[in-house]
Amino acid sequence: MSTTIPRRDRRKQAATAIKPATPATSRTESGRHSQRWLAWIFLAPTILGMGLFTLVPIAASVVLAFFRWDIISAPTFVGFDNFAEVVQDPTVRVSFLNTIAFVIVAVALQLGLALALAVMVQEKMPAWLRTFFRSAFFFPLILSAASVSIFMRYLFNEQFGVVNWFLSLAGIPAVPWLTTPGGSAAVVILVYVWQNFGFSFLLFLGGLASIPVETYEAAALDGATGWRKHVYVTLPLLSPTTLLASVMAIISALQVFDQPYVLTRGGPGDSTRTAVMVIFESAFQRLEFGEASAIGVILTLIIMAITAAQFRLSKRFVFYQ
Amino acid sequence: MTGATTGRLRELSRRTALGALGAGIVGATVASWPRLSGSDIPGRGDNSLSIAIMGTAADAAARQRAIDAFTRLHPDIRVKVQAIQAVDWKDFFTKILTMVAAGTPPDVVYVATEGAQLFADKLAHPLDEYLRRDAADMAEFFDDVHPSLVEAFMYKGSLFQLPMDWNAANMYYNTTAFAQAGLERPADDWTNVDFRNNLAAMRRVRPSDFTPYYWTNRLFGGVVPWLYANDTSFLKETRSTGGDWLWDSFYTNDPTRNLRSGGYQWLEPNADDPRVFETFDYLRGLVKDGLGVRPEEGGGSSLVGLFASNRVGATPAGGYWVQGLHEAGMKADDYDVAFFPKWRSQRHQFGTAGYAIMKTAKDKDAAWEWIKFSASREAMELIFPNPVTTPARRSMVNEALYAGKGPAHWKVFYDTLDKYPTTGPIPAPPQQAAVETALMKNVSLAVSGDERQLKQALESMQRDLELALRRQS
């Protein structure tokens, strides 16, 4: 149906459309202006917090890394000496290797466990049970890592711990959990994963909920069931969540401190000493703030490099719907 | 109605709401400024003498009677005690250093041997001038306190603290476990061989759910008393010159006067000494044969419960354990205490603690008055009414203190110094934290594997100690 408007009416319409244009634009601009201010006001606490408690300390650490400073005396400029000492220090080297090994094992376990449980809970549980598991798995995360670790020290005590008592019921001799390099590393990883997998679990649960049912139905029609369904549908569609979960898990694991510090104090030997623990020991126990800052700078660069690599690789492996 | 409400709300929104929000934030910030800035902490911002101790609020409250008595004597000096919770002394010093870094150091700090030289070297003010000035008042204190305790607080010829309490690494043993194994009270000069035989006897009687020898991996009561007994240490021990002014003023007639110096010095590692190897090998043997545990890191807080529940045969500890065992339900004759076994020597290990005046203290004279008062018999009786430690004053370690709590041979506590005057302090140079880390991290490995692992652990300890001592020298 033709909707031709007569020329006269068109002119009139244009006039009415043009007339209020000036004030309307002005109101929009003013609105945008005030919205911009509003945005800044709401962002201000975060920007202030980030600036004061993240950016300034990072900048201070970078500067401090070039000084020798023990809190009490005035700082002395030493150039790259701190970096040179740190690189040559076998304890620092071992602690970085421990941290990397810890990240590989702990993150793999954390993500694997979280994904498996999330798939199980999403598929096979009634809603009320799903809610229960969601809370139960997240619960350890809200506990203080230090108190959890103190508790775990008692559980894993070689002589009197409950864990060895249970093993003894099965005729297994007492395991020196916290006093041998292998045992202590295993306990640290176990405690860390138990406490942290709940966060990844929730992320995966959210990611699974966002996968359309129709996709599974279509896949089922094509014959994808069981494992094939997860390999060809779930995992690809969950890849953005997996990227987020892995980035967060790796950054967190690279900074692990509480669990090994309270459980083993880094021992036996240096077997559970981590990079952040060495930073703490250098700064607050040996009063070598310059060296501690140098280690901190190196750790920050490593975290940045790994995160950048993850995002770069994500272009190949992450599938966005 | 709804429309009207919505209209009013619309009138209120944005500017007014934002203004109210802003005013609220400003108001809340102003109202909570004392908390945000920490100025509501008792003693901060006024001229009170702030005293930091390791402990809980209850420990601070326990000192209130002493503070009241001090205030009666010195109404012009206000005192505030700040209790700082910590896992161990190293943790406590870390927190004090954090306060120093934050620009809020206390005026006086209760420091144990572990940190005595760190404070003397960097943070504390020497007491020499005050002691010379008040020598007449202080003579009675030194008469009652063993010179070994005082010498532990000497650093390069100056005295930095007065010992208030102390503990030796004595050997606690469970009398029931001993009796079950047919063992009698050990002789005062029992040896490391006797000790091992006793552990083996207890193990034979109770093959499971029982640990003949429990020990923790730390500077006090870990491997060090064994090293001392074997006439060695993991650090080479030397003495400073100086300090004669103190010994000649207060200990002229003491039979050990010639042993005294200007303070201990630990300048070189000694983990490659064959006797160190021998000592670790002895402990490795205990672990290997199931007579002793592999030592765990951290404090010995869980140990009182284990000992009190008769699951531990023997363990090294000081007089500080008596009250804890009493509260855990042990009767006076359920346990006893003996000297640490001898080996090549019968030199024991001790640790002591006392107040140090910070270089940054607002009023050092007032701080000294507090220390002088705390060293008085009156104050020490108020602060140590129970056997939670061994008082530095010999006269206070008496029957009355241990009545109804035990152990039967409580005299062992002070006799460790009186009978063995060469008994030495915890080896703790100014680099104590690094040294302790170097020791602890290698002890577990040294005693938990084969001979090859033991050698490697001691080589590693030697390297770590060299680094620790070189770094801050």
PDB file of C-alpha atoms in Angstrom, chain B residues 48-169:
ATOM      1  CA  SER B  48      51.566   7.211  77.154  1.00  0.00           C
ATOM      2  CA  LEU B  49      54.438   4.808  77.318  1.00  0.00           C
ATOM      3  CA  SER B  50      53.415   2.119  74.846  1.00  0.00           C
ATOM      4  CA  ILE B  51      54.664  -1.361  75.634  1.00  0.00           C
ATOM      5  CA  ALA B  52      54.388  -4.225  73.168  1.00  0.00           C
ATOM      6  CA  ILE B  53      54.267  -7.791  74.424  1.00  0.00           C
ATOM      7  CA  MET B  54      53.692 -11.066  72.612  1.00  0.00           C
ATOM      8  CA  GLY B  55      50.336 -12.453  73.656  1.00  0.00           C
ATOM      9  CA  THR B  56      46.627 -11.921  73.730  1.00  0.00           C
ATOM     10  CA  ALA B  57      44.417  -9.219  75.224  1.00  0.00           C
ATOM     11  CA  ALA B  58      44.163 -11.505  78.263  1.00  0.00           C
ATOM     12  CA  ASP B  59      47.967 -11.354  78.639  1.00  0.00           C
ATOM     13  CA  ALA B  60      47.793  -7.569  78.513  1.00  0.00           C
ATOM     14  CA  ALA B  61      45.007  -7.577  81.105  1.00  0.00           C
ATOM     15  CA  ALA B  62      47.101  -9.853  83.327  1.00  0.00           C
ATOM     16  CA  ARG B  63      49.708  -7.110  83.471  1.00  0.00           C
ATOM     17  CA  GLN B  64      47.159  -4.585  84.666  1.00  0.00           C
ATOM     18  CA  ARG B  65      47.906  -5.216  88.345  1.00  0.00           C
ATOM     19  CA  ALA B  66      51.556  -4.463  87.686  1.00  0.00           C
ATOM     20  CA  ILE B  67      50.595  -1.345  85.748  1.00  0.00           C
ATOM     21  CA  ASP B  68      48.400  -0.187  88.639  1.00  0.00           C
ATOM     22  CA  ALA B  69      51.260  -0.701  91.073  1.00  0.00           C
ATOM     23  CA  PHE B  70      53.606   1.181  88.733  1.00  0.00           C
ATOM     24  CA  THR B  71      51.139   4.056  88.396  1.00  0.00           C
ATOM     25  CA  ARG B  72      50.967   4.390  92.174  1.00  0.00           C
ATOM     26  CA  LEU B  73      54.741   4.824  92.198  1.00  0.00           C
ATOM     27  CA  HIS B  74      54.888   7.034  89.100  1.00  0.00           C
ATOM     28  CA  PRO B  75      51.563   8.827  88.718  1.00  0.00           C
ATOM     29  CA  ASP B  76      53.095  11.073  86.061  1.00  0.00           C
ATOM     30  CA  ILE B  77      53.846   8.159  83.670  1.00  0.00           C
ATOM     31  CA  ARG B  78      50.912   6.660  81.804  1.00  0.00           C
ATOM     32  CA  VAL B  79      51.451   3.095  80.565  1.00  0.00           C
ATOM     33  CA  LYS B  80      49.573   1.231  77.855  1.00  0.00           C
ATOM     34  CA  VAL B  81      50.301  -2.418  77.098  1.00  0.00           C
ATOM     35  CA  GLN B  82      49.683  -3.595  73.568  1.00  0.00           C
ATOM     36  CA  ALA B  83      49.417  -7.365  73.203  1.00  0.00           C
ATOM     37  CA  ILE B  84      50.414  -8.659  69.774  1.00  0.00           C
ATOM     38  CA  GLN B  85      49.395 -12.168  68.863  1.00  0.00           C
ATOM     39  CA  ALA B  86      51.990 -14.231  67.064  1.00  0.00           C
ATOM     40  CA  VAL B  87      52.762 -17.864  66.316  1.00  0.00           C
ATOM     41  CA  ASP B  88      56.324 -17.574  67.582  1.00  0.00           C
ATOM     42  CA  TRP B  89      58.922 -14.942  68.411  1.00  0.00           C
ATOM     43  CA  LYS B  90      59.963 -14.602  64.760  1.00  0.00           C
ATOM     44  CA  ASP B  91      56.384 -13.812  63.863  1.00  0.00           C
ATOM     45  CA  PHE B  92      56.187 -11.288  66.724  1.00  0.00           C
ATOM     46  CA  PHE B  93      59.353  -9.479  65.602  1.00  0.00           C
ATOM     47  CA  THR B  94      57.964  -9.352  62.080  1.00  0.00           C
ATOM     48  CA  LYS B  95      54.906  -7.548  63.411  1.00  0.00           C
ATOM     49  CA  ILE B  96      57.006  -5.123  65.451  1.00  0.00           C
ATOM     50  CA  LEU B  97      59.089  -4.365  62.351  1.00  0.00           C
ATOM     51  CA  THR B  98      55.881  -3.743  60.444  1.00  0.00           C
ATOM     52  CA  MET B  99      54.894  -1.232  63.114  1.00  0.00           C
ATOM     53  CA  VAL B 100      58.296   0.405  62.754  1.00  0.00           C
ATOM     54  CA  ALA B 101      57.800   0.579  58.991  1.00  0.00           C
ATOM     55  CA  ALA B 102      54.346   2.067  59.496  1.00  0.00           C
ATOM     56  CA  GLY B 103      55.830   4.802  61.689  1.00  0.00           C
ATOM     57  CA  THR B 104      54.050   3.628  64.840  1.00  0.00           C
ATOM     58  CA  PRO B 105      56.732   1.785  66.828  1.00  0.00           C
ATOM     59  CA  PRO B 106      56.073   1.033  70.493  1.00  0.00           C
ATOM     60  CA  ASP B 107      58.356   2.644  73.098  1.00  0.00           C
ATOM     61  CA  VAL B 108      59.231  -0.587  74.866  1.00  0.00           C
ATOM     62  CA  VAL B 109      59.152  -4.138  73.488  1.00  0.00           C
ATOM     63  CA  TYR B 110      59.293  -7.463  75.318  1.00  0.00           C
ATOM     64  CA  VAL B 111      62.001  -9.299  73.400  1.00  0.00           C
ATOM     65  CA  ALA B 112      63.224 -12.881  73.748  1.00  0.00           C
ATOM     66  CA  THR B 113      66.749 -14.130  73.105  1.00  0.00           C
ATOM     67  CA  GLU B 114      65.757 -14.935  69.531  1.00  0.00           C
ATOM     68  CA  GLY B 115      65.484 -11.208  68.788  1.00  0.00           C
ATOM     69  CA  ALA B 116      67.825  -9.726  71.394  1.00  0.00           C
ATOM     70  CA  GLN B 117      70.702  -9.061  68.980  1.00  0.00           C
ATOM     71  CA  LEU B 118      68.415  -7.908  66.162  1.00  0.00           C
ATOM     72  CA  PHE B 119      67.010  -5.263  68.484  1.00  0.00           C
ATOM     73  CA  ALA B 120      70.393  -4.424  70.007  1.00  0.00           C
ATOM     74  CA  ASP B 121      71.921  -4.028  66.551  1.00  0.00           C
ATOM     75  CA  LYS B 122      69.185  -1.959  64.957  1.00  0.00           C
ATOM     76  CA  LEU B 123      66.358  -0.859  67.182  1.00  0.00           C
ATOM     77  CA  ALA B 124      67.116  -0.767  70.897  1.00  0.00           C
ATOM     78  CA  HIS B 125      68.755   1.747  73.224  1.00  0.00           C
ATOM     79  CA  PRO B 126      71.432   0.422  75.627  1.00  0.00           C
ATOM     80  CA  LEU B 127      70.674   0.425  79.346  1.00  0.00           C
ATOM     81  CA  ASP B 128      74.276   1.095  80.427  1.00  0.00           C
ATOM     82  CA  GLU B 129      73.824   4.727  81.497  1.00  0.00           C
ATOM     83  CA  TYR B 130      70.733   3.908  83.559  1.00  0.00           C
ATOM     84  CA  LEU B 131      72.375   0.940  85.244  1.00  0.00           C
ATOM     85  CA  ARG B 132      75.424   3.013  86.163  1.00  0.00           C
ATOM     86  CA  ARG B 133      73.167   5.746  87.526  1.00  0.00           C
ATOM     87  CA  ASP B 134      70.889   3.396  89.523  1.00  0.00           C
ATOM     88  CA  ALA B 135      73.525   0.803  90.426  1.00  0.00           C
ATOM     89  CA  ALA B 136      72.623   0.906  94.103  1.00  0.00           C
ATOM     90  CA  ASP B 137      68.965   0.163  93.392  1.00  0.00           C
ATOM     91  CA  MET B 138      69.775  -2.602  90.928  1.00  0.00           C
ATOM     92  CA  ALA B 139      72.288  -4.572  93.015  1.00  0.00           C
ATOM     93  CA  GLU B 140      69.525  -6.622  94.667  1.00  0.00           C
ATOM     94  CA  PHE B 141      68.140  -7.644  91.241  1.00  0.00           C
ATOM     95  CA  PHE B 142      71.479  -8.883  89.921  1.00  0.00           C
ATOM     96  CA  ASP B 143      72.128 -10.756  93.177  1.00  0.00           C
ATOM     97  CA  ASP B 144      68.979 -12.744  92.496  1.00  0.00           C
ATOM     98  CA  VAL B 145      69.516 -13.333  88.755  1.00  0.00           C
ATOM     99  CA  HIS B 146      72.007 -15.715  87.200  1.00  0.00           C
ATOM    100  CA  PRO B 147      74.736 -13.947  85.175  1.00  0.00           C
ATOM    101  CA  SER B 148      74.190 -16.275  82.197  1.00  0.00           C
ATOM    102  CA  LEU B 149      70.788 -14.674  81.672  1.00  0.00           C
ATOM    103  CA  VAL B 150      72.286 -11.189  81.826  1.00  0.00           C
ATOM    104  CA  GLU B 151      75.125 -12.092  79.466  1.00  0.00           C
ATOM    105  CA  ALA B 152      72.580 -13.273  76.894  1.00  0.00           C
ATOM    106  CA  PHE B 153      71.402  -9.660  76.668  1.00  0.00           C
ATOM    107  CA  MET B 154      74.892  -8.175  76.310  1.00  0.00           C
ATOM    108  CA  TYR B 155      75.782  -7.052  72.813  1.00  0.00           C
ATOM    109  CA  LYS B 156      79.233  -5.704  72.005  1.00  0.00           C
ATOM    110  CA  GLY B 157      79.828  -4.749  75.620  1.00  0.00           C
ATOM    111  CA  SER B 158      76.506  -3.052  76.329  1.00  0.00           C
ATOM    112  CA  LEU B 159      73.443  -4.396  78.086  1.00  0.00           C
ATOM    113  CA  PHE B 160      70.174  -3.959  76.234  1.00  0.00           C
ATOM    114  CA  GLN B 161      67.643  -5.804  78.387  1.00  0.00           C
ATOM    115  CA  LEU B 162      67.108  -7.068  81.915  1.00  0.00           C
ATOM    116  CA  PRO B 163      65.997 -10.712  81.988  1.00  0.00           C
ATOM    117  CA  MET B 164      62.493 -11.080  83.386  1.00  0.00           C
ATOM    118  CA  ASP B 165      61.814 -14.729  82.629  1.00  0.00           C
ATOM    119  CA  TRP B 166      63.648 -17.571  80.991  1.00  0.00           C
ATOM    120  CA  ASN B 167      63.482 -21.281  80.207  1.00  0.00           C
ATOM    121  CA  ALA B 168      66.035 -24.015  79.737  1.00  0.00           C
ATOM    122  CA  ALA B 169      65.570 -26.949  77.388  1.00  0.00           C
TER     123      ALA B 169
END
